[in-house]
mmCIF file of C-alpha atoms in Angstrom:
data_model
loop_
_atom_site.group_PDB
_atom_site.id
_atom_site.type_symbol
_atom_site.label_atom_id
_atom_site.label_comp_id
_atom_site.label_asym_id
_atom_site.label_seq_id
_atom_site.Cartn_x
_atom_site.Cartn_y
_atom_site.Cartn_z
ATOM 1 C CA MET D 1 97.656 89.386 99.809
ATOM 2 C CA ASN D 2 98.177 85.828 101.046
ATOM 3 C CA PHE D 3 101.523 85.644 102.840
ATOM 4 C CA ASN D 4 101.466 81.855 103.370
ATOM 5 C CA ILE D 5 104.807 80.753 101.920
ATOM 6 C CA GLN D 6 104.357 76.999 102.476
ATOM 7 C CA GLN D 7 102.555 76.686 99.147
ATOM 8 C CA TYR D 8 105.501 78.101 97.186
ATOM 9 C CA ILE D 9 108.436 76.203 98.712
ATOM 10 C CA PRO D 10 109.224 72.723 97.346
ATOM 11 C CA ALA D 11 108.370 70.044 99.895
ATOM 12 C CA ASN D 12 110.916 67.633 98.415
ATOM 13 C CA PHE D 13 113.879 69.833 99.402
ATOM 14 C CA ASN D 14 115.846 68.979 102.538
ATOM 15 C CA ASN D 15 115.090 71.238 105.520
ATOM 16 C CA ASN D 16 118.799 72.141 105.656
ATOM 17 C CA SER D 17 118.775 73.393 102.052
ATOM 18 C CA ARG D 18 120.594 76.725 101.762
ATOM 19 C CA VAL D 19 118.502 79.851 101.154
ATOM 20 C CA TRP D 20 119.262 83.290 99.765
ATOM 21 C CA ILE D 21 116.695 86.101 99.705
ATOM 22 C CA TYR D 22 117.037 89.252 97.634
ATOM 23 C CA GLN D 23 114.530 92.023 98.308
ATOM 24 C CA SER D 24 113.656 94.410 95.521
ATOM 25 C CA SER D 25 113.371 98.114 96.250
ATOM 26 C CA ARG D 26 109.916 98.007 94.660
ATOM 27 C CA PRO D 27 107.188 95.514 93.804
ATOM 28 C CA PHE D 28 107.277 94.205 90.241
ATOM 29 C CA ASN D 29 104.211 94.395 88.008
ATOM 30 C CA ALA D 30 102.557 91.275 86.565
ATOM 31 C CA GLU D 31 104.518 91.325 83.302
ATOM 32 C CA GLU D 32 107.806 91.793 85.159
ATOM 33 C CA VAL D 33 106.945 88.962 87.580
ATOM 34 C CA PHE D 34 106.331 86.638 84.633
ATOM 35 C CA GLN D 35 109.672 87.572 83.051
ATOM 36 C CA ILE D 36 111.615 87.384 86.319
ATOM 37 C CA ASP D 37 110.122 84.017 87.259
ATOM 38 C CA SER D 38 111.183 82.750 83.830
ATOM 39 C CA ILE D 39 114.755 84.011 84.370
ATOM 40 C CA LEU D 40 114.876 82.476 87.856
ATOM 41 C CA GLN D 41 113.409 79.156 86.694
ATOM 42 C CA GLN D 42 115.925 78.930 83.855
ATOM 43 C CA PHE D 43 118.731 79.658 86.317
ATOM 44 C CA ALA D 44 117.532 76.979 88.778
ATOM 45 C CA ASP D 45 117.067 74.405 85.990
ATOM 46 C CA ASN D 46 120.636 74.930 84.756
ATOM 47 C CA TRP D 47 122.445 75.595 88.044
ATOM 48 C CA LYS D 48 125.726 73.714 88.307
ATOM 49 C CA SER D 49 128.475 73.365 90.874
ATOM 50 C CA HIS D 50 131.773 72.053 89.529
ATOM 51 C CA GLY D 51 129.882 70.455 86.644
ATOM 52 C CA ALA D 52 127.326 68.700 88.852
ATOM 53 C CA ASP D 53 123.659 69.652 88.725
ATOM 54 C CA VAL D 54 122.477 71.602 91.744
ATOM 55 C CA LYS D 55 119.006 70.730 92.970
ATOM 56 C CA GLY D 56 117.813 74.315 92.896
ATOM 57 C CA PHE D 57 114.689 76.374 93.219
ATOM 58 C CA ALA D 58 114.294 80.060 92.436
ATOM 59 C CA LYS D 59 111.116 82.125 92.457
ATOM 60 C CA LEU D 60 109.908 85.656 92.962
ATOM 61 C CA LEU D 61 107.608 85.731 95.994
ATOM 62 C CA PHE D 62 105.075 88.448 96.760
ATOM 63 C CA ASN D 63 106.214 90.335 93.625
ATOM 64 C CA GLN D 64 109.268 91.604 95.513
ATOM 65 C CA PHE D 65 111.488 88.862 96.979
ATOM 66 C CA ALA D 66 113.728 86.629 94.871
ATOM 67 C CA VAL D 67 114.173 83.403 96.831
ATOM 68 C CA ILE D 68 116.870 80.955 95.787
ATOM 69 C CA ILE D 69 117.209 77.527 97.425
ATOM 70 C CA ALA D 70 119.906 74.888 96.948
ATOM 71 C CA ASP D 71 119.340 71.364 98.258
ATOM 72 C CA GLU D 72 122.918 70.214 98.835
ATOM 73 C CA THR D 73 122.054 66.571 99.441
ATOM 74 C CA GLN D 74 122.964 65.845 95.793
ATOM 75 C CA ALA D 75 125.680 68.421 95.071
ATOM 76 C CA GLY D 76 127.203 71.058 97.317
ATOM 77 C CA VAL D 77 127.140 74.690 96.290
ATOM 78 C CA SER D 78 130.601 76.183 95.870
ATOM 79 C CA GLY D 79 131.746 79.790 95.734
ATOM 80 C CA CYS D 80 131.537 79.813 91.937
ATOM 81 C CA SER D 81 127.980 78.469 91.909
ATOM 82 C CA THR D 82 126.959 80.987 94.567
ATOM 83 C CA ASP D 83 128.511 83.704 92.415
ATOM 84 C CA SER D 84 126.365 82.548 89.496
ATOM 85 C CA SER D 85 123.230 83.072 91.605
ATOM 86 C CA VAL D 86 124.391 86.587 92.472
ATOM 87 C CA ARG D 87 124.982 87.277 88.774
ATOM 88 C CA VAL D 88 121.396 86.340 87.908
ATOM 89 C CA ILE D 89 120.092 88.681 90.621
ATOM 90 C CA LYS D 90 122.342 91.477 89.314
ATOM 91 C CA GLN D 91 120.957 90.794 85.824
ATOM 92 C CA ILE D 92 117.405 91.181 87.156
ATOM 93 C CA GLU D 93 118.403 94.316 89.045
ATOM 94 C CA GLN D 94 119.804 95.923 85.882
ATOM 95 C CA GLN D 95 117.166 94.668 83.446
ATOM 96 C CA PHE D 96 114.261 95.886 85.568
ATOM 97 C CA ASN D 97 115.938 98.911 87.151
ATOM 98 C CA ALA D 98 115.172 97.738 90.675
ATOM 99 C CA PRO D 99 117.936 97.573 93.298
ATOM 100 C CA MET D 100 118.086 94.112 94.894
ATOM 101 C CA PHE D 101 121.051 94.538 97.257
ATOM 102 C CA GLU D 102 119.877 97.396 99.482
ATOM 103 C CA ARG D 103 120.523 96.011 102.962
ATOM 104 C CA GLN D 104 119.404 99.163 104.792
ATOM 105 C CA ALA D 105 115.763 98.708 103.721
ATOM 106 C CA LEU D 106 113.659 96.392 105.858
ATOM 107 C CA GLY D 107 110.376 94.819 104.805
ATOM 108 C CA PHE D 108 107.227 94.711 106.925
ATOM 109 C CA ILE D 109 103.602 93.754 106.406
ATOM 110 C CA VAL D 110 101.558 96.870 107.166
ATOM 111 C CA ASN D 111 97.826 96.902 106.397
ATOM 112 C CA GLU D 112 98.123 93.658 104.415
ATOM 113 C CA SER D 113 100.767 95.047 102.074
ATOM 114 C CA ILE D 114 104.555 95.131 101.978
ATOM 115 C CA GLN D 115 106.116 98.315 103.310
ATOM 116 C CA LEU D 116 109.853 98.965 103.062
ATOM 117 C CA LEU D 117 111.442 101.204 105.661
ATOM 118 C CA SER D 118 115.043 102.326 105.909
ATOM 119 C CA LEU D 119 116.804 101.851 109.214
ATOM 120 C CA SER D 120 116.615 105.613 109.721
ATOM 121 C CA GLN D 121 112.778 105.458 109.491
ATOM 122 C CA ILE D 122 112.243 102.653 112.023
ATOM 123 C CA GLU D 123 112.156 104.769 115.166
ATOM 124 C CA ASN D 124 109.648 107.195 113.660
ATOM 125 C CA ALA D 125 107.486 104.278 112.445
ATOM 126 C CA ILE D 126 107.453 102.879 115.981
ATOM 127 C CA GLU D 127 106.613 106.248 117.515
ATOM 128 C CA ASN D 128 103.709 106.916 115.150
ATOM 129 C CA GLY D 129 102.369 103.352 115.459
ATOM 130 C CA THR D 130 103.023 102.316 111.853
ATOM 131 C CA ILE D 131 104.861 99.296 113.224
ATOM 132 C CA THR D 132 104.335 97.587 116.566
ATOM 133 C CA PRO D 133 105.916 94.568 118.260
ATOM 134 C CA ASP D 134 103.342 92.382 116.455
ATOM 135 C CA THR D 135 104.010 93.795 112.982
ATOM 136 C CA ILE D 136 105.326 91.070 110.672
ATOM 137 C CA TYR D 137 108.938 91.546 109.597
ATOM 138 C CA PHE D 138 110.645 89.927 106.585
ATOM 139 C CA ASN D 139 113.725 88.360 108.160
ATOM 140 C CA ASN D 140 115.801 88.091 104.983
ATOM 141 C CA LEU D 141 118.732 86.690 106.957
ATOM 142 C CA VAL D 142 117.292 83.171 107.105
ATOM 143 C CA GLN D 143 119.785 80.611 105.824
ATOM 144 C CA THR D 144 117.933 77.302 105.482
ATOM 145 C CA LYS D 145 114.623 76.055 104.120
ATOM 146 C CA GLU D 146 113.471 75.293 107.658
ATOM 147 C CA GLU D 147 114.297 78.844 108.769
ATOM 148 C CA LEU D 148 112.570 80.203 105.671
ATOM 149 C CA LEU D 149 109.372 78.341 106.512
ATOM 150 C CA ASN D 150 109.446 79.155 110.229
ATOM 151 C CA ASN D 151 111.387 82.399 110.681
ATOM 152 C CA TRP D 152 111.176 84.478 107.514
ATOM 153 C CA LEU D 153 107.877 86.166 108.356
ATOM 154 C CA ILE D 154 108.014 86.855 112.067
ATOM 155 C CA PRO D 155 106.633 89.440 114.483
ATOM 156 C CA ILE D 156 109.122 92.223 115.177
ATOM 157 C CA LYS D 157 109.086 91.191 118.852
ATOM 158 C CA ASP D 158 110.754 87.893 117.817
ATOM 159 C CA SER D 159 113.441 89.545 115.680
ATOM 160 C CA TRP D 160 116.714 91.352 116.250
ATOM 161 C CA LEU D 161 114.762 94.627 115.975
ATOM 162 C CA ALA D 162 113.160 94.003 119.377
ATOM 163 C CA LYS D 163 116.611 94.099 120.966
ATOM 164 C CA ARG D 164 117.651 97.216 119.052
ATOM 165 C CA TYR D 165 114.505 99.274 119.723
ATOM 166 C CA ASN D 166 112.804 99.622 123.085
ATOM 167 C CA PHE D 167 109.153 99.165 122.206
ATOM 168 C CA SER D 168 108.038 99.303 125.842
ATOM 169 C CA ALA D 169 109.388 102.842 126.251
ATOM 170 C CA ILE D 170 107.299 104.109 123.346
ATOM 171 C CA LYS D 171 103.599 104.804 123.779
ATOM 172 C CA ILE D 172 101.690 102.918 121.124
#
């Protein structure tokens, strides 16, 4: 799988555009991806904040991550418009029976595919060598387009996980 995200993110959005990432508990199949992308595109095309059009982008990436971006150079995103984005994700979650708000599951690229691990599995995955300091981690906490492009897919050693787990103490 090609994990180069540059090709998917609109170049004409400001680097400070706000970003939200929702990770599905499972990958979606091709038919589901088509349907979800349609739902997300319709949402982005009709996104409003206090009656003003929001310059928005929404797409399912890697069959598992709903990425929503708002370029606030034209209209700021308010609480109500943010709530509308959450509603569309909840709709997807219910329609496709795939939890999208599980914050205890972390995504990694292992053997060229996406692997989700719960926080309780991380230590074991380190000990058995499933993940290493160089394993790519999906940092779903990014907040801007610039962070999305530069810090969403990062080696574990450059993430908060490196501070939480002592990789040097574990024989890999």
